[in-house]
Amino acid sequence: MGRPTIDRRRFLLTAGLGCAGVAVSSSGFANFAPFYGSPSAPFALSRNPFTLGIASGAPRADGFVLWTRLAPDPLDPDPASPGGLSLRHHRPGIELGYEIARDPEFRQIERRGTALAEAAYAFSVHLDVKGLASDRPYWYRFHLGHHVSAVGRATTLAPAGRPLQRLRLGFTSCANLERGYFSAYRHLAAEEPDLVLMLGDYIYEQVERNRPVVRRHSDNAVPTTLDGYRRRHAQYRLDRDLQRLHATAPTLATWDDHEVENDYAGDLSERFADPMQFALRRQAAYQAFYEHMPLRERPTATGLRVHDSITLGDLARISLLDGRQFRSAGACYGKPDRGGGHLVDSVSCPELMDPTRSMLGPVQERWLGANLATSPARWNLLAQNVIMAELGARDGDRVTAWTDAWDGYPAARARLLQQLQGARNPIVFSGDIHSFWNNDLVLGGKPVASEFVTSSVTSDGPPQAHLASLLASHDHLRFADSRHRGYLLTDINGGTLTAHMRSVSDVTDPDASLSTLRSFVVEDGRAGAAAA
């Protein structure tokens, strides 16, 4: 993507500094008029409202979505005052100012105006910016009265089909605040990615009861209501390393299960909750997710669209998938102990092989097929939540599978691999399993795509001995390591894609260092990766 001509590292050093809750006078900014107000009544805030930072996302060739949420008291326990702002006194919302510039010092103002922080969505802003020049960086900030947000960096995409040579992408998954610090986010920000793909478990709903924790989750309780999910998201958004990453690079984010409930599938609860009650909980969690992400689509009465697609010149098309909201029930779902992920075999549970079952749902399957079939890009990337490679055992016609991953939806996986078979240079990026992997995705005995799985930001990994046994029994699994936390960094340079598995030294150390565990290269026109 287009690179700025200014000192980008200088921006990285200052990005996020305005997130600490310090009010900044606007007098130091040219043509930066103080503004207080709402459509209903003027008011003044004595405390900094930008405690949760800023973000950009959903990039397009002519624009992007800018996000912030006003929250002078981000963990306020009163449901009638999310973030410390009264719903009763500030309907329909609070107006605030924004500026978009062509440089981080805001000497070249591209656009300024006002945006509405909507009371119905916890005073969050989702500003859909259009009409900008393509393939270049922009810098943005918000202001309310004398309070000024951090400065963020957003980018527009190269138009589809335009020659593009280089692209740097970051991939993250599974950031459990109780298990450690988010130093992986800080290190990823320093790598200057063009785009960050967040593959699920951005928050965790669980509360640790048995082991020591590094940081305790909000309310020391599992959220089940909109108010509870709002505070959990706000607690994560207060993290300085997370704020720095969002200020540095645009994001595309999907979810996995912990944004709602562990191992839920579609509209079914792991714990067999009453369907009506679980539908309310799921909708509350989806709304809170929207309120804290730079998303273009709003929640509806039935859900929230998070799957998306972007095309970056002639170099890459990225399809971001939703593998939770529309999936069929896990095979042989039922009481007493088959609510979440569980082992089944195709003999005792023939439902496992039912071709009508889906991970993505039929509408999203068709959308993905069209996306891949019409792609003008050299590289076709899928970013999604759970490991796709087959890990289960086969004994003749008997297949054993874990129901929560793609193994639990073998017919749906075969349909997707058939779609990938017709695409140019398909690569799948996955999360969830708290470990680094490189796999061949095989159809009919032949590899059709490479899969790279990012480890977790903080969440504990499975036993390495189990991964070693899987490697020994499955030829298509090339590498697996559960002992390291971190992220994936991927560089595309024309006909070469290089994936680096970045590892942080210690998630319990906020100043953890960074190293590279392994790197792999995929060449244009060749399925499968080689060690770099």
Short mmCIF file of C-alpha atoms in Angstrom, two decimals:
data_model
loop_
_atom_site.label_atom_id
_atom_site.label_comp_id
_atom_site.label_asym_id
_atom_site.label_seq_id
_atom_site.Cartn_x
_atom_site.Cartn_y
_atom_site.Cartn_z
CA MET A 1 0.00 0.00 0.00
CA GLY A 2 1.00 3.63 -0.30
CA ARG A 3 3.57 4.70 2.26
CA PRO A 4 3.64 8.18 3.83
CA THR A 5 6.42 10.60 3.04
CA ILE A 6 6.61 11.88 6.63
CA ASP A 7 8.53 10.24 9.48
CA ARG A 8 6.17 7.40 10.29
CA ARG A 9 8.22 6.22 13.25
CA ARG A 10 7.80 9.62 14.86
CA PHE A 11 4.05 9.11 14.59
CA LEU A 12 4.35 5.66 16.17
CA LEU A 13 6.17 7.13 19.14
CA THR A 14 3.34 9.56 19.82
CA ALA A 15 0.32 7.48 18.78
CA GLY A 16 -1.87 6.74 21.74
CA LEU A 17 -0.34 9.34 24.08
CA GLY A 18 -3.61 11.23 24.18
CA CYS A 19 -5.38 8.12 25.46
CA ALA A 20 -4.15 8.45 29.01
CA GLY A 21 -7.07 10.60 30.11
CA VAL A 22 -5.28 13.97 30.14
CA ALA A 23 -7.25 16.93 28.85
CA VAL A 24 -5.33 18.80 26.16
CA SER A 25 -5.92 22.42 25.33
CA SER A 26 -7.00 22.97 21.75
CA SER A 27 -5.16 26.27 21.57
CA GLY A 28 -2.07 24.59 20.18
CA PHE A 29 -3.86 23.46 17.01
CA ALA A 30 -4.45 25.83 14.15
CA ASN A 31 -8.12 26.48 13.33
CA PHE A 32 -9.16 24.04 16.05
CA ALA A 33 -12.25 25.61 17.58
CA PRO A 34 -13.37 24.40 21.03
CA PHE A 35 -16.76 22.69 20.85
CA TYR A 36 -19.21 21.63 23.49
CA GLY A 37 -22.64 20.42 22.80
CA SER A 38 -25.32 17.94 21.93
CA PRO A 39 -28.42 18.20 19.75
CA SER A 40 -30.52 18.40 22.90
CA ALA A 41 -28.62 20.69 25.25
CA PRO A 42 -25.14 22.19 25.59
CA PHE A 43 -22.94 20.84 28.34
CA ALA A 44 -19.33 20.78 29.44
CA LEU A 45 -17.18 17.83 30.43
CA SER A 46 -14.54 18.34 33.07
CA ARG A 47 -13.06 14.86 32.56
CA ASN A 48 -11.43 13.52 29.42
CA PRO A 49 -14.05 11.65 27.33
CA PHE A 50 -11.50 9.88 25.10
CA THR A 51 -10.30 7.31 27.63
CA LEU A 52 -10.97 4.37 25.29
CA GLY A 53 -8.86 5.66 22.42
CA ILE A 54 -9.65 5.76 18.73
CA ALA A 55 -9.62 3.35 15.78
CA SER A 56 -10.09 3.11 12.04
CA GLY A 57 -11.40 0.19 10.05
CA ALA A 58 -13.46 -1.09 7.12
CA PRO A 59 -11.10 0.59 4.62
CA ARG A 60 -12.16 1.23 1.05
CA ALA A 61 -10.50 2.94 -1.92
CA ASP A 62 -12.11 6.28 -1.07
CA GLY A 63 -12.51 6.12 2.71
CA PHE A 64 -12.84 4.23 5.96
CA VAL A 65 -14.75 4.16 9.24
CA LEU A 66 -13.44 6.19 12.17
CA TRP A 67 -14.35 5.12 15.71
CA THR A 68 -14.27 6.46 19.21
CA ARG A 69 -16.51 6.18 22.24
CA LEU A 70 -17.07 8.94 24.78
CA ALA A 71 -16.47 7.51 28.24
CA PRO A 72 -15.23 9.89 30.96
CA ASP A 73 -15.91 7.13 33.50
CA PRO A 74 -15.46 3.99 31.36
CA LEU A 75 -16.30 1.39 34.03
CA ASP A 76 -19.29 3.22 35.54
CA PRO A 77 -21.50 0.47 37.03
CA ASP A 78 -24.77 2.32 36.38
CA PRO A 79 -26.53 0.92 33.26
CA ALA A 80 -28.28 4.27 32.84
CA SER A 81 -24.90 6.02 32.47
CA PRO A 82 -22.64 3.96 30.19
CA GLY A 83 -19.15 5.34 30.43
CA GLY A 84 -20.35 7.93 32.93
CA LEU A 85 -22.74 9.70 30.53
CA SER A 86 -26.45 9.82 31.30
CA LEU A 87 -28.68 8.25 28.67
CA ARG A 88 -31.60 10.33 29.89
CA HIS A 89 -29.85 13.69 29.63
CA HIS A 90 -27.99 13.19 26.34
CA ARG A 91 -30.44 11.73 23.83
CA PRO A 92 -30.11 11.26 20.90
CA GLY A 93 -26.38 11.77 21.48
CA ILE A 94 -23.46 14.16 21.78
CA GLU A 95 -21.90 16.02 18.88
CA LEU A 96 -18.13 16.18 18.72
CA GLY A 97 -15.68 17.51 16.20
CA TYR A 98 -13.28 15.62 14.00
CA GLU A 99 -10.38 16.47 11.72
CA ILE A 100 -8.75 14.42 8.95
CA ALA A 101 -5.36 15.53 7.67
CA ARG A 102 -2.80 14.51 5.09
CA ASP A 103 0.01 14.71 7.64
CA PRO A 104 0.34 13.78 11.35
CA GLU A 105 0.99 17.39 12.37
CA PHE A 106 -2.38 18.46 10.89
CA ARG A 107 -0.85 21.22 8.78
CA GLN A 108 -2.72 19.94 5.69
CA ILE A 109 -6.35 19.54 6.75
CA GLU A 110 -8.30 17.38 4.33
CA ARG A 111 -11.65 17.52 6.10
CA ARG A 112 -13.26 18.65 9.35
CA GLY A 113 -16.77 18.45 10.68
CA THR A 114 -18.95 17.03 13.41
CA ALA A 115 -20.02 13.48 14.23
CA LEU A 116 -22.67 12.11 16.57
CA ALA A 117 -21.77 9.90 19.51
CA GLU A 118 -25.05 8.02 19.68
CA ALA A 119 -26.63 7.44 23.08
CA ALA A 120 -28.30 4.27 21.79
CA TYR A 121 -24.82 2.79 21.21
CA ALA A 122 -23.14 3.88 24.45
CA PHE A 123 -22.03 7.20 22.94
CA SER A 124 -19.87 5.52 20.29
CA VAL A 125 -19.01 7.11 16.95
CA HIS A 126 -18.90 5.24 13.64
CA LEU A 127 -18.00 7.94 11.12
CA ASP A 128 -18.20 6.58 7.56
CA VAL A 129 -15.76 8.76 5.61
CA LYS A 130 -16.00 8.80 1.82
CA GLY A 131 -14.59 10.77 -1.10
CA LEU A 132 -10.90 10.69 -0.20
CA ALA A 133 -7.94 10.00 -2.47
CA SER A 134 -7.07 6.33 -2.85
CA ASP A 135 -3.99 4.43 -1.69
CA ARG A 136 -2.63 6.85 0.88
CA PRO A 137 -2.48 7.44 4.64
CA TYR A 138 -4.54 9.99 6.53
CA TRP A 139 -4.40 11.11 10.15
CA TYR A 140 -7.43 11.86 12.26
CA ARG A 141 -8.49 13.04 15.71
CA PHE A 142 -11.65 13.95 17.59
CA HIS A 143 -12.32 16.84 19.93
CA LEU A 144 -14.98 17.75 22.44
CA GLY A 145 -14.58 21.09 24.11
CA HIS A 146 -10.95 21.41 25.14
CA HIS A 147 -10.45 17.65 25.14
CA VAL A 148 -8.58 16.17 22.20
CA SER A 149 -8.27 12.49 21.37
CA ALA A 150 -5.13 10.66 20.41
CA VAL A 151 -4.07 10.96 16.78
CA GLY A 152 -4.81 7.90 14.66
CA ARG A 153 -3.58 6.76 11.29
CA ALA A 154 -6.04 5.49 8.67
CA THR A 155 -5.47 4.44 5.07
CA THR A 156 -7.43 4.23 1.85
CA LEU A 157 -6.92 1.23 -0.40
CA ALA A 158 -5.43 1.01 -3.85
CA PRO A 159 -8.36 0.63 -6.29
CA ALA A 160 -9.04 -2.92 -7.42
CA GLY A 161 -6.83 -3.83 -10.38
CA ARG A 162 -4.28 -1.05 -9.88
CA PRO A 163 -0.70 -2.38 -9.77
CA LEU A 164 0.46 -2.86 -6.18
CA GLN A 165 3.72 -4.51 -5.19
CA ARG A 166 3.89 -4.68 -1.38
CA LEU A 167 1.58 -5.30 1.54
CA ARG A 168 2.21 -5.92 5.24
CA LEU A 169 -0.50 -7.57 7.35
CA GLY A 170 -0.73 -8.45 11.04
CA PHE A 171 -2.93 -11.25 12.44
CA THR A 172 -3.97 -11.55 16.10
CA SER A 173 -6.24 -13.81 18.13
CA CYS A 174 -7.21 -14.73 21.68
CA ALA A 175 -6.28 -11.86 23.98
CA ASN A 176 -7.32 -12.80 27.51
CA LEU A 177 -6.66 -9.88 29.83
CA GLU A 178 -6.54 -12.11 32.89
CA ARG A 179 -3.71 -14.24 31.46
CA GLY A 180 -1.27 -11.43 30.73
CA TYR A 181 -0.30 -8.12 29.17
CA PHE A 182 -0.89 -7.20 25.55
CA SER A 183 2.76 -6.54 24.66
CA ALA A 184 2.15 -8.42 21.40
CA TYR A 185 -0.05 -5.51 20.30
CA ARG A 186 2.71 -3.02 21.10
CA HIS A 187 5.28 -4.98 19.10
CA LEU A 188 2.89 -5.42 16.18
CA ALA A 189 2.27 -1.66 16.10
CA ALA A 190 6.02 -1.12 15.85
CA GLU A 191 6.13 -3.38 12.77
CA GLU A 192 4.08 -0.75 10.89
CA PRO A 193 1.45 -3.05 9.32
CA ASP A 194 -0.76 -1.70 6.55
CA LEU A 195 -3.71 -3.58 8.06
CA VAL A 196 -4.38 -5.73 11.13
CA LEU A 197 -6.75 -8.70 10.93
CA MET A 198 -8.24 -9.64 14.31
CA LEU A 199 -9.44 -13.24 14.13
CA GLY A 200 -11.56 -13.56 17.24
CA ASP A 201 -11.60 -13.63 21.04
CA TYR A 202 -10.85 -9.91 21.17
CA ILE A 203 -12.30 -10.07 24.68
CA TYR A 204 -13.00 -12.96 27.04
CA GLU A 205 -16.27 -13.32 28.86
CA GLN A 206 -14.91 -15.87 31.30
CA VAL A 207 -13.64 -15.17 34.82
CA GLU A 208 -10.81 -17.28 36.22
CA ARG A 209 -11.75 -18.88 39.54
CA ASN A 210 -9.00 -21.46 40.07
CA ARG A 211 -5.65 -20.01 39.00
CA PRO A 212 -3.81 -16.76 39.74
CA VAL A 213 -4.45 -13.99 37.22
CA VAL A 214 -2.29 -11.13 35.99
CA ARG A 215 -5.26 -8.74 35.77
CA ARG A 216 -8.78 -9.30 37.04
CA HIS A 217 -11.74 -9.02 34.69
CA SER A 218 -14.31 -6.27 35.19
CA ASP A 219 -17.03 -6.91 37.78
CA ASN A 220 -15.27 -10.22 38.59
CA ALA A 221 -18.27 -11.79 36.85
CA VAL A 222 -19.26 -13.27 33.48
CA PRO A 223 -21.23 -10.68 31.49
CA THR A 224 -24.67 -11.68 30.25
CA THR A 225 -26.26 -8.25 29.66
CA LEU A 226 -25.50 -5.29 27.43
CA ASP A 227 -24.27 -3.32 30.43
CA GLY A 228 -21.87 -6.11 31.43
CA TYR A 229 -20.47 -6.61 27.93
CA ARG A 230 -19.99 -2.85 27.58
CA ARG A 231 -17.83 -2.73 30.69
CA ARG A 232 -15.82 -5.75 29.60
CA HIS A 233 -15.07 -4.16 26.22
CA ALA A 234 -14.28 -0.86 27.92
CA GLN A 235 -11.82 -2.56 30.24
CA TYR A 236 -9.96 -4.04 27.26
CA ARG A 237 -10.07 -0.73 25.40
CA LEU A 238 -8.33 0.96 28.34
CA ASP A 239 -5.21 -1.11 27.65
CA ARG A 240 -2.43 1.16 26.36
CA ASP A 241 -0.88 -1.43 24.03
CA LEU A 242 -4.26 -2.17 22.44
CA GLN A 243 -4.89 1.57 22.03
CA ARG A 244 -1.49 2.04 20.41
CA LEU A 245 -2.17 -0.69 17.84
CA HIS A 246 -5.57 0.72 16.93
CA ALA A 247 -4.11 4.22 16.58
CA THR A 248 -1.32 2.94 14.34
CA ALA A 249 -3.11 0.76 11.79
CA PRO A 250 -6.61 0.13 10.44
CA THR A 251 -8.29 -3.12 11.45
CA LEU A 252 -10.69 -5.71 10.12
CA ALA A 253 -12.13 -7.75 12.97
CA THR A 254 -14.17 -10.89 13.14
CA TRP A 255 -15.19 -12.77 16.27
CA ASP A 256 -14.99 -16.26 17.67
CA ASP A 257 -16.86 -17.51 20.72
CA HIS A 258 -15.58 -15.59 23.77
CA GLU A 259 -17.12 -12.33 22.59
CA VAL A 260 -20.39 -14.02 23.64
CA GLU A 261 -19.96 -17.41 25.35
CA ASN A 262 -17.43 -20.21 25.09
CA ASP A 263 -18.18 -22.64 22.23
CA TYR A 264 -21.61 -21.30 21.35
CA ALA A 265 -22.82 -22.23 17.87
CA GLY A 266 -25.23 -19.98 15.98
CA ASP A 267 -28.16 -19.43 18.31
CA LEU A 268 -27.32 -22.34 20.64
CA SER A 269 -25.63 -22.02 24.02
CA GLU A 270 -22.86 -24.28 25.23
CA ARG A 271 -24.74 -24.51 28.53
CA PHE A 272 -28.15 -25.29 26.98
CA ALA A 273 -29.55 -21.92 28.09
CA ASP A 274 -33.16 -21.13 27.28
CA PRO A 275 -33.13 -20.17 23.56
CA MET A 276 -35.01 -16.91 24.13
CA GLN A 277 -32.68 -15.89 26.95
CA PHE A 278 -29.58 -16.84 24.98
CA ALA A 279 -30.82 -14.87 21.96
CA LEU A 280 -31.04 -11.79 24.19
CA ARG A 281 -27.57 -12.40 25.57
CA ARG A 282 -26.09 -12.93 22.12
CA GLN A 283 -27.70 -9.77 20.79
CA ALA A 284 -26.37 -7.79 23.77
CA ALA A 285 -22.86 -9.11 23.12
CA TYR A 286 -23.12 -8.31 19.41
CA GLN A 287 -24.23 -4.77 20.13
CA ALA A 288 -21.36 -4.22 22.56
CA PHE A 289 -18.96 -5.55 19.92
CA TYR A 290 -20.34 -3.02 17.43
CA GLU A 291 -20.06 -0.22 19.99
CA HIS A 292 -16.34 -0.84 20.38
CA MET A 293 -15.25 -1.59 16.80
CA PRO A 294 -14.88 0.54 13.64
CA LEU A 295 -17.66 -1.27 11.78
CA ARG A 296 -19.77 0.05 8.92
CA GLU A 297 -22.81 -2.19 9.41
CA ARG A 298 -25.15 -1.61 12.36
CA PRO A 299 -26.72 -4.37 14.45
CA THR A 300 -30.14 -5.55 13.36
CA ALA A 301 -32.87 -7.33 15.29
CA THR A 302 -31.37 -10.67 14.28
CA GLY A 303 -27.61 -10.12 14.43
CA LEU A 304 -24.64 -8.15 13.14
CA ARG A 305 -22.77 -8.53 9.88
CA VAL A 306 -19.02 -8.79 10.42
CA HIS A 307 -17.95 -10.73 7.31
CA ASP A 308 -16.38 -8.39 4.79
CA SER A 309 -14.12 -8.26 1.76
CA ILE A 310 -11.54 -5.80 0.55
CA THR A 311 -9.40 -5.74 -2.58
CA LEU A 312 -5.97 -4.10 -2.54
CA GLY A 313 -5.04 -3.22 -6.08
CA ASP A 314 -4.09 -6.25 -8.14
CA LEU A 315 -2.12 -7.77 -5.26
CA ALA A 316 -4.58 -9.18 -2.72
CA ARG A 317 -8.22 -9.79 -1.98
CA ILE A 318 -9.04 -10.47 1.67
CA SER A 319 -12.24 -12.25 2.64
CA LEU A 320 -13.01 -11.87 6.35
CA LEU A 321 -15.32 -14.66 7.49
CA ASP A 322 -17.84 -15.08 10.31
CA GLY A 323 -17.60 -18.65 11.56
CA ARG A 324 -19.87 -18.31 14.61
CA GLN A 325 -23.10 -16.48 13.93
CA PHE A 326 -24.46 -18.70 11.17
CA ARG A 327 -22.95 -22.10 11.93
CA SER A 328 -25.06 -25.21 12.37
CA ALA A 329 -25.26 -26.85 15.77
CA GLY A 330 -22.29 -28.98 16.71
CA ALA A 331 -22.72 -32.58 15.57
CA CYS A 332 -24.95 -34.48 18.02
CA TYR A 333 -25.45 -31.38 20.16
CA GLY A 334 -27.42 -32.23 23.29
CA LYS A 335 -27.51 -32.75 27.00
CA PRO A 336 -25.85 -33.61 29.24
CA ASP A 337 -22.34 -32.85 27.96
CA ARG A 338 -22.47 -32.10 24.23
CA GLY A 339 -23.18 -28.39 24.32
CA GLY A 340 -19.75 -27.01 23.44
CA GLY A 341 -16.89 -28.62 21.59
CA HIS A 342 -16.78 -32.40 22.02
CA LEU A 343 -15.35 -35.48 20.32
CA VAL A 344 -17.63 -37.51 18.05
CA ASP A 345 -17.16 -40.16 15.43
CA SER A 346 -19.08 -40.63 12.21
CA VAL A 347 -20.31 -44.09 13.16
CA SER A 348 -22.00 -43.23 16.45
CA CYS A 349 -22.83 -39.70 15.24
CA PRO A 350 -23.66 -39.87 11.51
CA GLU A 351 -24.87 -36.26 11.72
CA LEU A 352 -21.18 -35.27 11.56
CA MET A 353 -21.13 -36.06 7.83
CA ASP A 354 -24.48 -34.41 7.00
CA PRO A 355 -23.82 -32.29 3.86
CA THR A 356 -26.46 -29.73 4.84
CA ARG A 357 -24.52 -28.65 7.92
CA SER A 358 -22.52 -25.44 7.55
CA MET A 359 -19.87 -23.43 9.36
CA LEU A 360 -20.62 -20.20 7.49
CA GLY A 361 -24.29 -20.60 6.59
CA PRO A 362 -25.51 -20.91 2.98
CA VAL A 363 -25.67 -17.15 2.29
CA GLN A 364 -22.09 -16.53 3.40
CA GLU A 365 -20.90 -19.64 1.53
CA ARG A 366 -22.37 -18.28 -1.72
CA TRP A 367 -20.94 -14.82 -1.02
CA LEU A 368 -17.47 -16.30 -0.51
CA GLY A 369 -17.71 -18.38 -3.65
CA ALA A 370 -18.54 -15.32 -5.73
CA ASN A 371 -15.79 -13.35 -4.01
CA LEU A 372 -13.17 -15.92 -4.94
CA ALA A 373 -14.51 -16.50 -8.46
CA THR A 374 -14.40 -12.80 -9.38
CA SER A 375 -11.15 -11.84 -7.68
CA PRO A 376 -8.70 -9.85 -9.81
CA ALA A 377 -5.95 -10.34 -7.23
CA ARG A 378 -2.72 -12.30 -7.31
CA TRP A 379 -3.22 -13.49 -3.71
CA ASN A 380 -6.56 -14.51 -2.23
CA LEU A 381 -6.53 -14.51 1.54
CA LEU A 382 -9.17 -15.87 3.90
CA ALA A 383 -9.11 -14.55 7.47
CA GLN A 384 -11.26 -16.56 9.85
CA ASN A 385 -11.61 -17.81 13.39
CA VAL A 386 -10.76 -21.53 13.82
CA ILE A 387 -8.19 -23.98 12.46
CA MET A 388 -9.21 -25.44 9.10
CA ALA A 389 -6.77 -28.31 8.59
CA GLU A 390 -7.94 -31.80 9.47
CA LEU A 391 -6.73 -32.88 12.92
CA GLY A 392 -9.09 -35.80 13.54
CA ALA A 393 -8.39 -39.50 13.12
CA ARG A 394 -9.53 -41.70 10.24
CA ASP A 395 -10.00 -45.46 10.44
CA GLY A 396 -11.50 -46.69 7.18
CA ASP A 397 -14.88 -44.95 6.86
CA ARG A 398 -14.87 -43.91 10.50
CA VAL A 399 -13.91 -40.28 11.15
CA THR A 400 -13.29 -38.87 14.63
CA ALA A 401 -13.56 -35.10 15.00
CA TRP A 402 -13.67 -32.23 17.48
CA THR A 403 -16.95 -30.48 16.78
CA ASP A 404 -16.02 -26.84 17.44
CA ALA A 405 -13.43 -26.46 14.64
CA TRP A 406 -13.67 -27.13 10.88
CA ASP A 407 -13.17 -30.84 11.64
CA GLY A 408 -16.73 -30.75 12.97
CA TYR A 409 -18.05 -29.59 9.57
CA PRO A 410 -16.26 -31.83 7.05
CA ALA A 411 -18.75 -31.42 4.20
CA ALA A 412 -18.71 -27.64 4.57
CA ARG A 413 -14.91 -27.68 4.61
CA ALA A 414 -14.84 -29.73 1.41
CA ARG A 415 -17.14 -27.20 -0.28
CA LEU A 416 -14.87 -24.35 0.78
CA LEU A 417 -11.72 -26.15 -0.40
CA GLN A 418 -13.40 -26.70 -3.76
CA GLN A 419 -13.93 -22.95 -3.94
CA LEU A 420 -10.29 -22.34 -3.03
CA GLN A 421 -9.16 -24.83 -5.67
CA GLY A 422 -10.31 -22.43 -8.38
CA ALA A 423 -8.72 -19.33 -6.84
CA ARG A 424 -5.26 -17.95 -7.50
CA ASN A 425 -2.83 -18.38 -4.60
CA PRO A 426 -5.35 -19.02 -1.81
CA ILE A 427 -4.00 -18.67 1.74
CA VAL A 428 -6.04 -19.21 4.92
CA PHE A 429 -5.27 -17.41 8.18
CA SER A 430 -6.80 -18.78 11.37
CA GLY A 431 -6.78 -18.36 15.16
CA ASP A 432 -8.46 -19.88 18.24
CA ILE A 433 -6.13 -22.76 19.08
CA HIS A 434 -3.50 -20.73 21.04
CA SER A 435 -0.59 -22.04 19.00
CA PHE A 436 1.33 -21.41 15.78
CA TRP A 437 0.71 -23.73 12.83
CA ASN A 438 1.60 -24.11 9.17
CA ASN A 439 -0.59 -26.62 7.34
CA ASP A 440 -1.39 -27.81 3.85
CA LEU A 441 -5.13 -27.77 3.15
CA VAL A 442 -5.74 -30.93 1.15
CA LEU A 443 -8.55 -31.93 -1.18
CA GLY A 444 -8.51 -35.26 -2.97
CA GLY A 445 -5.02 -35.97 -1.67
CA LYS A 446 -3.53 -32.77 -3.11
CA PRO A 447 -2.75 -29.47 -1.35
CA VAL A 448 -4.92 -26.62 -2.60
CA ALA A 449 -3.90 -23.90 -0.12
CA SER A 450 -1.59 -23.10 2.76
CA GLU A 451 -2.92 -22.34 6.23
CA PHE A 452 -1.15 -20.20 8.81
CA VAL A 453 -2.52 -20.15 12.35
CA THR A 454 -1.55 -17.39 14.73
CA SER A 455 -0.94 -18.15 18.36
CA SER A 456 -2.76 -16.27 21.10
CA VAL A 457 -1.87 -12.81 22.35
CA THR A 458 -1.99 -14.11 25.94
CA SER A 459 -4.18 -17.23 26.32
CA ASP A 460 -2.51 -20.45 27.46
CA GLY A 461 -1.67 -23.01 24.79
CA PRO A 462 -2.55 -26.73 24.64
CA PRO A 463 0.09 -29.32 25.60
CA GLN A 464 2.96 -29.39 23.10
CA ALA A 465 3.05 -33.18 23.37
CA HIS A 466 -0.44 -33.35 21.87
CA LEU A 467 0.63 -31.18 18.94
CA ALA A 468 3.70 -33.36 18.44
CA SER A 469 1.50 -36.45 18.19
CA LEU A 470 -0.71 -34.74 15.60
CA LEU A 471 2.33 -33.76 13.54
CA ALA A 472 3.54 -37.35 13.62
CA SER A 473 0.22 -38.75 12.40
CA HIS A 474 -0.80 -36.14 9.78
CA ASP A 475 1.48 -35.48 6.82
CA HIS A 476 -0.31 -32.26 5.86
CA LEU A 477 0.55 -30.62 9.19
CA ARG A 478 3.94 -28.99 8.64
CA PHE A 479 4.61 -27.12 11.89
CA ALA A 480 2.90 -26.61 15.24
CA ASP A 481 4.06 -24.96 18.46
CA SER A 482 1.90 -24.14 21.48
CA ARG A 483 4.65 -22.87 23.79
CA HIS A 484 4.74 -19.31 22.48
CA ARG A 485 2.33 -16.37 22.55
CA GLY A 486 2.39 -13.66 19.90
CA TYR A 487 1.09 -12.86 16.43
CA LEU A 488 1.61 -13.44 12.72
CA LEU A 489 3.22 -10.84 10.49
CA THR A 490 2.84 -11.40 6.76
CA ASP A 491 4.71 -9.58 4.00
CA ILE A 492 3.57 -9.88 0.42
CA ASN A 493 6.10 -8.72 -2.14
CA GLY A 494 4.83 -9.35 -5.65
CA GLY A 495 5.02 -13.11 -6.18
CA THR A 496 6.20 -14.00 -2.67
CA LEU A 497 4.28 -14.22 0.61
CA THR A 498 6.34 -14.53 3.80
CA ALA A 499 4.70 -15.34 7.12
CA HIS A 500 6.65 -14.62 10.32
CA MET A 501 5.59 -16.19 13.62
CA ARG A 502 6.44 -13.52 16.19
CA SER A 503 6.79 -14.59 19.81
CA VAL A 504 6.78 -12.46 22.98
CA SER A 505 9.11 -13.47 25.80
CA ASP A 506 6.66 -13.49 28.74
CA VAL A 507 3.01 -12.42 28.82
CA THR A 508 3.26 -11.68 32.54
CA ASP A 509 5.91 -9.02 31.82
CA PRO A 510 4.47 -5.76 30.45
CA ASP A 511 7.89 -5.03 28.89
CA ALA A 512 8.20 -8.41 27.16
CA SER A 513 10.69 -8.64 24.31
CA LEU A 514 10.06 -10.02 20.82
CA SER A 515 11.64 -12.76 18.74
CA THR A 516 10.82 -14.70 15.57
CA LEU A 517 9.90 -18.33 16.15
CA ARG A 518 9.73 -19.39 12.47
CA SER A 519 9.20 -17.87 9.03
CA PHE A 520 7.66 -19.52 5.98
CA VAL A 521 7.51 -18.54 2.30
CA VAL A 522 4.81 -19.26 -0.28
CA GLU A 523 5.65 -18.67 -3.93
CA ASP A 524 3.19 -17.53 -6.58
CA GLY A 525 1.57 -20.54 -8.25
CA ARG A 526 2.78 -23.14 -5.73
CA ALA A 527 0.52 -24.62 -3.05
CA GLY A 528 2.38 -25.16 0.20
CA ALA A 529 4.97 -23.24 2.19
CA ALA A 530 8.72 -23.65 2.60
CA ALA A 531 10.87 -22.60 5.55
CA ALA A 532 12.31 -19.13 5.02
#
